[in-house]
């Protein structure tokens, strides 16, 4: 009822579904043929989702966290980015990091999701400004200083230092 999400994993249907039905306030689903197996529940997915939505509106995410833990139902809180950037574990593991913009303001960003032992992660850097590397690139392409000066004077290229 607080617009926060929870991911529930009832991978062992017979083990977890009975507890979940009781928690959402619909123990009668346990004797309903439409939900007697995973296959039956899949066939009646829309109806099951309606029951789950109704049930989960009863409490906020924090209360559901307690109830699911007490009933040994596998779950995880689905976090919003605004929560993750403050999460101590995410910060310590380097999943999110702070970086500075050219104007001095800072922002939180996400790290590359996969880490390979042979490859170092590229440090964050600001995207280049329009034309920031233009002269260097033109030199690498074989343009001479005089040609580049003419392009600059004629405003054929933009340089941002």
PDB file of C-alpha atoms in Angstrom:
ATOM      1  CA  UNK A   1       0.000   0.000   0.000  1.00  0.00           C
ATOM      2  CA  UNK A   2       3.050   2.290  -0.157  1.00  0.00           C
ATOM      3  CA  UNK A   3       3.899   1.826  -3.862  1.00  0.00           C
ATOM      4  CA  UNK A   4       7.074  -0.043  -2.951  1.00  0.00           C
ATOM      5  CA  UNK A   5       7.706  -3.413  -4.539  1.00  0.00           C
ATOM      6  CA  UNK A   6       8.685  -6.852  -3.302  1.00  0.00           C
ATOM      7  CA  UNK A   7       9.942  -9.744  -5.421  1.00  0.00           C
ATOM      8  CA  UNK A   8       8.680 -13.092  -4.159  1.00  0.00           C
ATOM      9  CA  UNK A   9      10.115 -16.397  -5.297  1.00  0.00           C
ATOM     10  CA  UNK A  10       7.794 -19.341  -4.674  1.00  0.00           C
ATOM     11  CA  UNK A  11       9.976 -21.647  -6.744  1.00  0.00           C
ATOM     12  CA  UNK A  12       8.822 -24.596  -4.615  1.00  0.00           C
ATOM     13  CA  UNK A  13       5.095 -24.083  -5.094  1.00  0.00           C
ATOM     14  CA  UNK A  14       3.899 -26.742  -2.675  1.00  0.00           C
ATOM     15  CA  UNK A  15       6.207 -25.447   0.046  1.00  0.00           C
ATOM     16  CA  UNK A  16       5.624 -21.671  -0.227  1.00  0.00           C
ATOM     17  CA  UNK A  17       2.209 -21.155  -1.798  1.00  0.00           C
ATOM     18  CA  UNK A  18       0.179 -22.275   1.281  1.00  0.00           C
ATOM     19  CA  UNK A  19       1.944 -19.769   3.554  1.00  0.00           C
ATOM     20  CA  UNK A  20       1.591 -17.025   0.965  1.00  0.00           C
ATOM     21  CA  UNK A  21      -2.160 -17.673   0.599  1.00  0.00           C
ATOM     22  CA  UNK A  22      -2.638 -17.387   4.331  1.00  0.00           C
ATOM     23  CA  UNK A  23      -0.581 -14.185   4.497  1.00  0.00           C
ATOM     24  CA  UNK A  24      -2.602 -12.451   1.777  1.00  0.00           C
ATOM     25  CA  UNK A  25      -5.820 -13.441   3.545  1.00  0.00           C
ATOM     26  CA  UNK A  26      -7.004 -16.070   1.048  1.00  0.00           C
ATOM     27  CA  UNK A  27      -6.479 -19.520   2.566  1.00  0.00           C
ATOM     28  CA  UNK A  28      -9.434 -20.752   0.468  1.00  0.00           C
ATOM     29  CA  UNK A  29      -7.145 -20.706  -2.584  1.00  0.00           C
ATOM     30  CA  UNK A  30      -5.449 -23.824  -1.202  1.00  0.00           C
ATOM     31  CA  UNK A  31      -8.552 -25.903  -1.919  1.00  0.00           C
ATOM     32  CA  UNK A  32      -9.334 -24.224  -5.242  1.00  0.00           C
ATOM     33  CA  UNK A  33      -8.511 -26.429  -8.250  1.00  0.00           C
ATOM     34  CA  UNK A  34      -7.550 -23.319 -10.230  1.00  0.00           C
ATOM     35  CA  UNK A  35      -4.462 -22.980  -7.999  1.00  0.00           C
ATOM     36  CA  UNK A  36      -3.767 -26.629  -7.090  1.00  0.00           C
ATOM     37  CA  UNK A  37      -0.468 -26.714  -9.032  1.00  0.00           C
ATOM     38  CA  UNK A  38       1.963 -24.423 -10.786  1.00  0.00           C
ATOM     39  CA  UNK A  39       0.438 -25.388 -14.114  1.00  0.00           C
ATOM     40  CA  UNK A  40      -3.100 -24.633 -12.893  1.00  0.00           C
ATOM     41  CA  UNK A  41      -1.980 -21.309 -11.393  1.00  0.00           C
ATOM     42  CA  UNK A  42      -0.354 -20.354 -14.714  1.00  0.00           C
ATOM     43  CA  UNK A  43      -3.647 -21.058 -16.481  1.00  0.00           C
ATOM     44  CA  UNK A  44      -5.387 -18.739 -14.006  1.00  0.00           C
ATOM     45  CA  UNK A  45      -2.603 -16.204 -13.663  1.00  0.00           C
ATOM     46  CA  UNK A  46      -4.787 -13.099 -14.026  1.00  0.00           C
ATOM     47  CA  UNK A  47      -7.075 -14.257 -11.230  1.00  0.00           C
ATOM     48  CA  UNK A  48      -4.107 -15.119  -9.004  1.00  0.00           C
ATOM     49  CA  UNK A  49      -2.518 -11.728  -9.603  1.00  0.00           C
ATOM     50  CA  UNK A  50      -5.791 -10.068  -8.603  1.00  0.00           C
ATOM     51  CA  UNK A  51      -5.758 -11.980  -5.289  1.00  0.00           C
ATOM     52  CA  UNK A  52      -2.116 -11.094  -4.710  1.00  0.00           C
ATOM     53  CA  UNK A  53      -2.653  -7.406  -5.479  1.00  0.00           C
ATOM     54  CA  UNK A  54      -5.603  -7.272  -3.107  1.00  0.00           C
ATOM     55  CA  UNK A  55      -3.659  -9.064  -0.385  1.00  0.00           C
ATOM     56  CA  UNK A  56      -0.515  -6.991  -0.683  1.00  0.00           C
ATOM     57  CA  UNK A  57      -2.455  -3.740  -0.314  1.00  0.00           C
ATOM     58  CA  UNK A  58      -3.075  -4.597   3.331  1.00  0.00           C
ATOM     59  CA  UNK A  59       0.402  -3.636   4.553  1.00  0.00           C
ATOM     60  CA  UNK A  60       3.390  -1.550   3.542  1.00  0.00           C
ATOM     61  CA  UNK A  61       6.654  -3.063   2.320  1.00  0.00           C
ATOM     62  CA  UNK A  62       8.300  -2.969   5.738  1.00  0.00           C
ATOM     63  CA  UNK A  63       5.474  -4.983   7.302  1.00  0.00           C
ATOM     64  CA  UNK A  64       5.511  -7.459   4.399  1.00  0.00           C
ATOM     65  CA  UNK A  65       9.255  -7.851   4.881  1.00  0.00           C
ATOM     66  CA  UNK A  66       8.672  -8.957   8.468  1.00  0.00           C
ATOM     67  CA  UNK A  67       5.779 -11.285   7.580  1.00  0.00           C
ATOM     68  CA  UNK A  68       7.598 -12.945   4.688  1.00  0.00           C
ATOM     69  CA  UNK A  69      10.712 -13.492   6.820  1.00  0.00           C
ATOM     70  CA  UNK A  70       8.639 -14.957   9.668  1.00  0.00           C
ATOM     71  CA  UNK A  71       7.003 -17.361   7.206  1.00  0.00           C
ATOM     72  CA  UNK A  72      10.260 -18.325   5.500  1.00  0.00           C
ATOM     73  CA  UNK A  73       9.093 -17.181   2.042  1.00  0.00           C
ATOM     74  CA  UNK A  74      11.971 -16.188  -0.251  1.00  0.00           C
ATOM     75  CA  UNK A  75      11.716 -12.527  -1.258  1.00  0.00           C
ATOM     76  CA  UNK A  76      13.678  -9.402  -1.889  1.00  0.00           C
ATOM     77  CA  UNK A  77      12.762  -5.754  -1.695  1.00  0.00           C
ATOM     78  CA  UNK A  78      12.809  -4.145  -5.131  1.00  0.00           C
ATOM     79  CA  UNK A  79      14.719  -0.947  -4.555  1.00  0.00           C
ATOM     80  CA  UNK A  80      14.367   2.343  -6.377  1.00  0.00           C
ATOM     81  CA  UNK A  81      17.593   3.973  -7.549  1.00  0.00           C
ATOM     82  CA  UNK A  82      17.113   6.692  -4.920  1.00  0.00           C
ATOM     83  CA  UNK A  83      17.284   3.920  -2.275  1.00  0.00           C
ATOM     84  CA  UNK A  84      20.238   2.107  -3.814  1.00  0.00           C
ATOM     85  CA  UNK A  85      22.523   5.149  -3.861  1.00  0.00           C
ATOM     86  CA  UNK A  86      22.207   5.266  -0.053  1.00  0.00           C
ATOM     87  CA  UNK A  87      22.555   1.509   0.457  1.00  0.00           C
ATOM     88  CA  UNK A  88      25.720   0.781   2.448  1.00  0.00           C
ATOM     89  CA  UNK A  89      26.335  -2.582   0.772  1.00  0.00           C
ATOM     90  CA  UNK A  90      25.915  -1.124  -2.739  1.00  0.00           C
ATOM     91  CA  UNK A  91      28.362   1.668  -1.862  1.00  0.00           C
ATOM     92  CA  UNK A  92      30.951  -0.657  -0.274  1.00  0.00           C
ATOM     93  CA  UNK A  93      30.798  -3.067  -3.221  1.00  0.00           C
ATOM     94  CA  UNK A  94      31.253  -0.236  -5.696  1.00  0.00           C
ATOM     95  CA  UNK A  95      27.904  -0.841  -7.415  1.00  0.00           C
ATOM     96  CA  UNK A  96      27.194   2.878  -7.171  1.00  0.00           C
ATOM     97  CA  UNK A  97      29.645   5.725  -6.905  1.00  0.00           C
ATOM     98  CA  UNK A  98      29.783   9.486  -6.698  1.00  0.00           C
ATOM     99  CA  UNK A  99      31.300  11.538  -9.499  1.00  0.00           C
ATOM    100  CA  UNK A 100      31.781  15.234 -10.150  1.00  0.00           C
ATOM    101  CA  UNK A 101      30.588  17.245 -13.113  1.00  0.00           C
ATOM    102  CA  UNK A 102      32.552  20.077 -14.679  1.00  0.00           C
ATOM    103  CA  UNK A 103      30.422  22.593 -12.763  1.00  0.00           C
ATOM    104  CA  UNK A 104      31.413  21.018  -9.442  1.00  0.00           C
ATOM    105  CA  UNK A 105      28.093  19.320  -8.710  1.00  0.00           C
ATOM    106  CA  UNK A 106      28.149  15.638  -7.831  1.00  0.00           C
ATOM    107  CA  UNK A 107      25.901  12.824  -8.924  1.00  0.00           C
ATOM    108  CA  UNK A 108      25.591   9.154  -8.087  1.00  0.00           C
ATOM    109  CA  UNK A 109      26.152   6.721 -10.928  1.00  0.00           C
ATOM    110  CA  UNK A 110      26.005   2.982 -11.434  1.00  0.00           C
ATOM    111  CA  UNK A 111      29.062   0.861 -12.026  1.00  0.00           C
ATOM    112  CA  UNK A 112      29.477  -1.641 -14.817  1.00  0.00           C
ATOM    113  CA  UNK A 113      27.383  -4.642 -13.706  1.00  0.00           C
ATOM    114  CA  UNK A 114      29.957  -7.288 -14.654  1.00  0.00           C
ATOM    115  CA  UNK A 115      33.534  -7.479 -13.416  1.00  0.00           C
ATOM    116  CA  UNK A 116      36.175  -9.553 -15.158  1.00  0.00           C
ATOM    117  CA  UNK A 117      39.501 -10.342 -13.503  1.00  0.00           C
ATOM    118  CA  UNK A 118      41.504  -9.607 -16.656  1.00  0.00           C
ATOM    119  CA  UNK A 119      39.948  -6.206 -17.393  1.00  0.00           C
ATOM    120  CA  UNK A 120      40.184  -3.094 -15.258  1.00  0.00           C
ATOM    121  CA  UNK A 121      37.054  -0.992 -15.035  1.00  0.00           C
ATOM    122  CA  UNK A 122      37.290   2.303 -16.880  1.00  0.00           C
ATOM    123  CA  UNK A 123      37.121   5.180 -14.413  1.00  0.00           C
ATOM    124  CA  UNK A 124      34.210   7.535 -14.894  1.00  0.00           C
ATOM    125  CA  UNK A 125      34.917  10.704 -16.808  1.00  0.00           C
ATOM    126  CA  UNK A 126      32.686  13.393 -18.215  1.00  0.00           C
ATOM    127  CA  UNK A 127      31.640  13.101 -21.830  1.00  0.00           C
ATOM    128  CA  UNK A 128      33.643  15.437 -24.038  1.00  0.00           C
ATOM    129  CA  UNK A 129      32.220  18.820 -24.832  1.00  0.00           C
ATOM    130  CA  UNK A 130      31.334  19.561 -28.435  1.00  0.00           C
ATOM    131  CA  UNK A 131      34.643  19.969 -30.262  1.00  0.00           C
ATOM    132  CA  UNK A 132      36.731  19.375 -27.143  1.00  0.00           C
ATOM    133  CA  UNK A 133      39.090  16.987 -28.942  1.00  0.00           C
ATOM    134  CA  UNK A 134      38.524  18.355 -32.437  1.00  0.00           C
ATOM    135  CA  UNK A 135      41.986  19.815 -33.040  1.00  0.00           C
ATOM    136  CA  UNK A 136      43.720  16.693 -31.747  1.00  0.00           C
ATOM    137  CA  UNK A 137      41.568  14.462 -33.972  1.00  0.00           C
ATOM    138  CA  UNK A 138      42.173  16.655 -37.032  1.00  0.00           C
ATOM    139  CA  UNK A 139      45.923  16.490 -36.384  1.00  0.00           C
ATOM    140  CA  UNK A 140      45.730  12.691 -36.111  1.00  0.00           C
ATOM    141  CA  UNK A 141      43.867  12.649 -39.427  1.00  0.00           C
ATOM    142  CA  UNK A 142      46.745  14.496 -41.058  1.00  0.00           C
ATOM    143  CA  UNK A 143      45.445  18.067 -41.191  1.00  0.00           C
ATOM    144  CA  UNK A 144      48.165  20.702 -40.778  1.00  0.00           C
ATOM    145  CA  UNK A 145      48.178  23.607 -38.363  1.00  0.00           C
ATOM    146  CA  UNK A 146      47.412  26.126 -41.119  1.00  0.00           C
ATOM    147  CA  UNK A 147      44.431  24.108 -42.363  1.00  0.00           C
ATOM    148  CA  UNK A 148      43.063  23.788 -38.824  1.00  0.00           C
ATOM    149  CA  UNK A 149      43.538  27.532 -38.197  1.00  0.00           C
ATOM    150  CA  UNK A 150      41.584  28.279 -41.386  1.00  0.00           C
ATOM    151  CA  UNK A 151      38.768  25.918 -40.345  1.00  0.00           C
ATOM    152  CA  UNK A 152      38.616  27.641 -36.964  1.00  0.00           C
ATOM    153  CA  UNK A 153      38.660  31.136 -38.498  1.00  0.00           C
ATOM    154  CA  UNK A 154      35.940  30.197 -41.007  1.00  0.00           C
ATOM    155  CA  UNK A 155      33.951  28.537 -38.195  1.00  0.00           C
ATOM    156  CA  UNK A 156      33.938  25.218 -40.066  1.00  0.00           C
ATOM    157  CA  UNK A 157      34.776  23.514 -36.784  1.00  0.00           C
ATOM    158  CA  UNK A 158      33.931  24.228 -33.176  1.00  0.00           C
ATOM    159  CA  UNK A 159      36.522  23.904 -30.477  1.00  0.00           C
ATOM    160  CA  UNK A 160      35.612  23.770 -26.834  1.00  0.00           C
ATOM    161  CA  UNK A 161      38.581  23.797 -24.485  1.00  0.00           C
TER     162      UNK A 161
END
